[in-house]
Structures are given as C-alpha cells and as structure tokens.
Amino acid sequence: MIDHVSLSVSDFKRSRAFYDAALAPLGVAVRMEVGAEETDSGVAFAGYGRDRPVLWVAEGPQPTGHVHLALTASTRAEVDAFYEAAIAAGARDNGPPGVRPYYHPNYYGAFVIDPDGVNLEAVCHAPA
C-alpha cells in the first residue's frame, strides 16, 4: 500500500551515518541520492531500500509528535543484528529483540530511538 516514506532529520550527515549502519543488517542501503543542487528546495535526499528507494531521509525540521517506522526483517537474526548495529551507531534502546506475543505468536521485533527521536523497529513475522 505505501510506496515510500520520507523522514526529516536535523543533521543529514549524522543521520546518513546512522541509517547506513543500522539498516545494513536488513539488506537495506542507499539506492539513490539527490543532491541539494538538483532539488527545488535546495535540500539533499538519500533514498534507502533493498531494490529501490522506499525510505527517504532529508535534512529539515524535526518531526513533531510520535513517529514510528517498522522495517521488515527476513529472519530473527536480522532483527538482532539491526538492534546491535543501531545501538552501536548511537541509537537509544526502546525495546530489545524478542517475541511480542500480544501482537501475534511469531512477532519478533526490536525497537530503538534514532538521533531525531524516531521510534525505529525491525520486525520478523516468521516462526523461530
């Protein structure tokens, strides 16, 4: 249903480094970059995805209110690796990897808070 999502970040360079590290265990990397000189707004964008850009990051005003973004992991090991990479890249813990049976019996997720306060999750729905 959703084609892509954009996040506004307060420090583009810092967020690029964070998302590069945190998303790598999920097989997600920058698939497209748009330089500031190429946009009408004069703001650079980085598009992350597996095959095509789905998550766009651009410098701008910090989001207000609660933002939660859940990313699909293929395996529970990917969830674990995402969590470890995100914490090592400067995220704050918001729920370590584990089964969340109140969602469904195979819901295995991990939650971190990114440098701008976004609740970022990796989740695997496959059985152990």
PDB file of C-alpha atoms in Angstrom:
ATOM      1  CA  MET A   1       0.000   0.000   0.000  1.00  0.00           C
ATOM      2  CA  ILE A   2       2.767   2.506   0.848  1.00  0.00           C
ATOM      3  CA  ASP A   3       5.162   3.338  -1.969  1.00  0.00           C
ATOM      4  CA  HIS A   4       7.676   5.348   0.051  1.00  0.00           C
ATOM      5  CA  VAL A   5       8.131   7.383   3.240  1.00  0.00           C
ATOM      6  CA  SER A   6      10.221  10.484   3.944  1.00  0.00           C
ATOM      7  CA  LEU A   7      11.833  11.418   7.242  1.00  0.00           C
ATOM      8  CA  SER A   8      13.014  14.895   8.088  1.00  0.00           C
ATOM      9  CA  VAL A   9      16.276  14.824  10.056  1.00  0.00           C
ATOM     10  CA  SER A  10      18.061  17.597  11.928  1.00  0.00           C
ATOM     11  CA  ASP A  11      21.580  16.636  10.786  1.00  0.00           C
ATOM     12  CA  PHE A  12      21.739  14.942   7.387  1.00  0.00           C
ATOM     13  CA  LYS A  13      25.361  13.773   7.677  1.00  0.00           C
ATOM     14  CA  ARG A  14      24.815  12.261  11.156  1.00  0.00           C
ATOM     15  CA  SER A  15      21.579  10.573  10.084  1.00  0.00           C
ATOM     16  CA  ARG A  16      23.179   9.188   6.901  1.00  0.00           C
ATOM     17  CA  ALA A  17      25.878   7.543   9.022  1.00  0.00           C
ATOM     18  CA  PHE A  18      23.282   6.212  11.478  1.00  0.00           C
ATOM     19  CA  TYR A  19      20.907   4.793   8.849  1.00  0.00           C
ATOM     20  CA  ASP A  20      23.775   3.363   6.774  1.00  0.00           C
ATOM     21  CA  ALA A  21      24.923   1.360   9.815  1.00  0.00           C
ATOM     22  CA  ALA A  22      21.541   0.500  11.348  1.00  0.00           C
ATOM     23  CA  LEU A  23      19.861  -0.675   8.136  1.00  0.00           C
ATOM     24  CA  ALA A  24      22.770  -2.663   6.668  1.00  0.00           C
ATOM     25  CA  PRO A  25      21.888  -5.859   8.622  1.00  0.00           C
ATOM     26  CA  LEU A  26      18.437  -5.756   6.979  1.00  0.00           C
ATOM     27  CA  GLY A  27      19.976  -5.650   3.494  1.00  0.00           C
ATOM     28  CA  VAL A  28      18.900  -2.027   3.165  1.00  0.00           C
ATOM     29  CA  ALA A  29      21.263   0.573   1.688  1.00  0.00           C
ATOM     30  CA  VAL A  30      21.168   3.885  -0.159  1.00  0.00           C
ATOM     31  CA  ARG A  31      19.734   3.155  -3.612  1.00  0.00           C
ATOM     32  CA  MET A  32      19.506   6.753  -4.817  1.00  0.00           C
ATOM     33  CA  GLU A  33      20.873  10.137  -3.813  1.00  0.00           C
ATOM     34  CA  VAL A  34      19.584  13.518  -4.908  1.00  0.00           C
ATOM     35  CA  GLY A  35      21.932  16.443  -4.338  1.00  0.00           C
ATOM     36  CA  ALA A  36      20.743  19.752  -2.948  1.00  0.00           C
ATOM     37  CA  GLU A  37      21.536  21.410  -6.286  1.00  0.00           C
ATOM     38  CA  GLU A  38      19.094  19.039  -8.024  1.00  0.00           C
ATOM     39  CA  THR A  39      16.029  19.852  -5.906  1.00  0.00           C
ATOM     40  CA  ASP A  40      13.666  22.795  -5.902  1.00  0.00           C
ATOM     41  CA  SER A  41      14.005  23.019  -2.125  1.00  0.00           C
ATOM     42  CA  GLY A  42      17.822  23.009  -2.107  1.00  0.00           C
ATOM     43  CA  VAL A  43      17.831  20.006   0.239  1.00  0.00           C
ATOM     44  CA  ALA A  44      19.749  16.770  -0.354  1.00  0.00           C
ATOM     45  CA  PHE A  45      17.921  13.418  -0.076  1.00  0.00           C
ATOM     46  CA  ALA A  46      19.102   9.840   0.393  1.00  0.00           C
ATOM     47  CA  GLY A  47      16.746   7.016  -0.578  1.00  0.00           C
ATOM     48  CA  TYR A  48      17.130   3.672   1.237  1.00  0.00           C
ATOM     49  CA  GLY A  49      15.771   0.307   0.182  1.00  0.00           C
ATOM     50  CA  ARG A  50      16.571  -3.235  -0.820  1.00  0.00           C
ATOM     51  CA  ASP A  51      15.847  -2.946  -4.543  1.00  0.00           C
ATOM     52  CA  ARG A  52      14.617   0.639  -4.870  1.00  0.00           C
ATOM     53  CA  PRO A  53      14.383   3.673  -2.592  1.00  0.00           C
ATOM     54  CA  VAL A  54      11.495   3.326  -0.141  1.00  0.00           C
ATOM     55  CA  LEU A  55      12.708   5.309   2.884  1.00  0.00           C
ATOM     56  CA  TRP A  56      13.887   8.826   2.081  1.00  0.00           C
ATOM     57  CA  VAL A  57      15.925  10.896   4.534  1.00  0.00           C
ATOM     58  CA  ALA A  58      16.371  14.649   4.106  1.00  0.00           C
ATOM     59  CA  GLU A  59      17.527  17.482   6.340  1.00  0.00           C
ATOM     60  CA  GLY A  60      14.719  19.650   7.598  1.00  0.00           C
ATOM     61  CA  PRO A  61      12.678  20.494  10.647  1.00  0.00           C
ATOM     62  CA  GLN A  62      12.488  17.724  13.225  1.00  0.00           C
ATOM     63  CA  PRO A  63       9.255  15.787  13.193  1.00  0.00           C
ATOM     64  CA  THR A  64       6.763  16.796  15.839  1.00  0.00           C
ATOM     65  CA  GLY A  65       4.744  14.206  17.665  1.00  0.00           C
ATOM     66  CA  HIS A  66       5.312  10.485  17.666  1.00  0.00           C
ATOM     67  CA  VAL A  67       6.871   8.854  14.611  1.00  0.00           C
ATOM     68  CA  HIS A  68       7.139   5.054  14.492  1.00  0.00           C
ATOM     69  CA  LEU A  69       8.638   3.292  11.500  1.00  0.00           C
ATOM     70  CA  ALA A  70       8.743  -0.520  11.355  1.00  0.00           C
ATOM     71  CA  LEU A  71      11.001  -2.247   8.836  1.00  0.00           C
ATOM     72  CA  THR A  72      10.642  -5.868   7.745  1.00  0.00           C
ATOM     73  CA  ALA A  73      13.412  -8.309   8.598  1.00  0.00           C
ATOM     74  CA  SER A  74      13.648 -11.706   6.908  1.00  0.00           C
ATOM     75  CA  THR A  75      14.952 -13.504   9.987  1.00  0.00           C
ATOM     76  CA  ARG A  76      15.160 -13.077  13.722  1.00  0.00           C
ATOM     77  CA  ALA A  77      18.937 -12.896  13.355  1.00  0.00           C
ATOM     78  CA  GLU A  78      18.474  -9.813  11.147  1.00  0.00           C
ATOM     79  CA  VAL A  79      16.385  -8.202  13.901  1.00  0.00           C
ATOM     80  CA  ASP A  80      19.153  -8.925  16.410  1.00  0.00           C
ATOM     81  CA  ALA A  81      21.835  -7.546  14.057  1.00  0.00           C
ATOM     82  CA  PHE A  82      19.755  -4.418  13.328  1.00  0.00           C
ATOM     83  CA  TYR A  83      19.385  -3.734  17.052  1.00  0.00           C
ATOM     84  CA  GLU A  84      23.097  -4.207  17.749  1.00  0.00           C
ATOM     85  CA  ALA A  85      24.124  -2.054  14.759  1.00  0.00           C
ATOM     86  CA  ALA A  86      21.668   0.712  15.635  1.00  0.00           C
ATOM     87  CA  ILE A  87      22.797   0.846  19.279  1.00  0.00           C
ATOM     88  CA  ALA A  88      26.449   0.884  18.162  1.00  0.00           C
ATOM     89  CA  ALA A  89      25.606   3.757  15.767  1.00  0.00           C
ATOM     90  CA  GLY A  90      24.159   5.863  18.597  1.00  0.00           C
ATOM     91  CA  ALA A  91      20.505   4.821  18.928  1.00  0.00           C
ATOM     92  CA  ARG A  92      18.817   4.581  22.312  1.00  0.00           C
ATOM     93  CA  ASP A  93      17.203   1.322  23.349  1.00  0.00           C
ATOM     94  CA  ASN A  94      13.408   1.284  23.168  1.00  0.00           C
ATOM     95  CA  GLY A  95      12.859  -2.476  23.475  1.00  0.00           C
ATOM     96  CA  PRO A  96      15.449  -5.210  22.902  1.00  0.00           C
ATOM     97  CA  PRO A  97      14.924  -8.049  20.430  1.00  0.00           C
ATOM     98  CA  GLY A  98      12.277 -10.501  21.487  1.00  0.00           C
ATOM     99  CA  VAL A  99       8.912 -12.100  20.836  1.00  0.00           C
ATOM    100  CA  ARG A 100       5.920  -9.796  21.312  1.00  0.00           C
ATOM    101  CA  PRO A 101       3.141 -12.434  21.645  1.00  0.00           C
ATOM    102  CA  TYR A 102       0.486  -9.789  22.288  1.00  0.00           C
ATOM    103  CA  TYR A 103       0.782  -8.859  18.577  1.00  0.00           C
ATOM    104  CA  HIS A 104       0.910 -12.482  17.394  1.00  0.00           C
ATOM    105  CA  PRO A 105       2.854 -15.620  18.409  1.00  0.00           C
ATOM    106  CA  ASN A 106       5.676 -15.104  15.868  1.00  0.00           C
ATOM    107  CA  TYR A 107       6.093 -11.317  16.172  1.00  0.00           C
ATOM    108  CA  TYR A 108       9.819 -10.854  16.828  1.00  0.00           C
ATOM    109  CA  GLY A 109      10.905  -7.233  16.990  1.00  0.00           C
ATOM    110  CA  ALA A 110      13.419  -4.757  18.339  1.00  0.00           C
ATOM    111  CA  PHE A 111      12.934  -1.041  18.911  1.00  0.00           C
ATOM    112  CA  VAL A 112      15.410   1.849  19.015  1.00  0.00           C
ATOM    113  CA  ILE A 113      15.169   5.633  19.076  1.00  0.00           C
ATOM    114  CA  ASP A 114      17.128   7.272  16.245  1.00  0.00           C
ATOM    115  CA  PRO A 115      19.116  10.530  16.649  1.00  0.00           C
ATOM    116  CA  ASP A 116      15.980  12.615  15.976  1.00  0.00           C
ATOM    117  CA  GLY A 117      13.616  10.705  18.253  1.00  0.00           C
ATOM    118  CA  VAL A 118      12.030   8.398  15.672  1.00  0.00           C
ATOM    119  CA  ASN A 119      10.939   5.038  17.099  1.00  0.00           C
ATOM    120  CA  LEU A 120      12.595   2.709  14.598  1.00  0.00           C
ATOM    121  CA  GLU A 121      11.716  -1.002  14.643  1.00  0.00           C
ATOM    122  CA  ALA A 122      12.845  -4.113  12.833  1.00  0.00           C
ATOM    123  CA  VAL A 123      10.317  -6.948  12.853  1.00  0.00           C
ATOM    124  CA  CYS A 124      10.249 -10.555  11.633  1.00  0.00           C
ATOM    125  CA  HIS A 125       6.928 -12.407  11.389  1.00  0.00           C
ATOM    126  CA  ALA A 126       8.389 -15.845  10.592  1.00  0.00           C
ATOM    127  CA  PRO A 127       8.382 -18.638  13.169  1.00  0.00           C
ATOM    128  CA  ALA A 128      11.616 -19.361  15.017  1.00  0.00           C
TER     129      ALA A 128
END
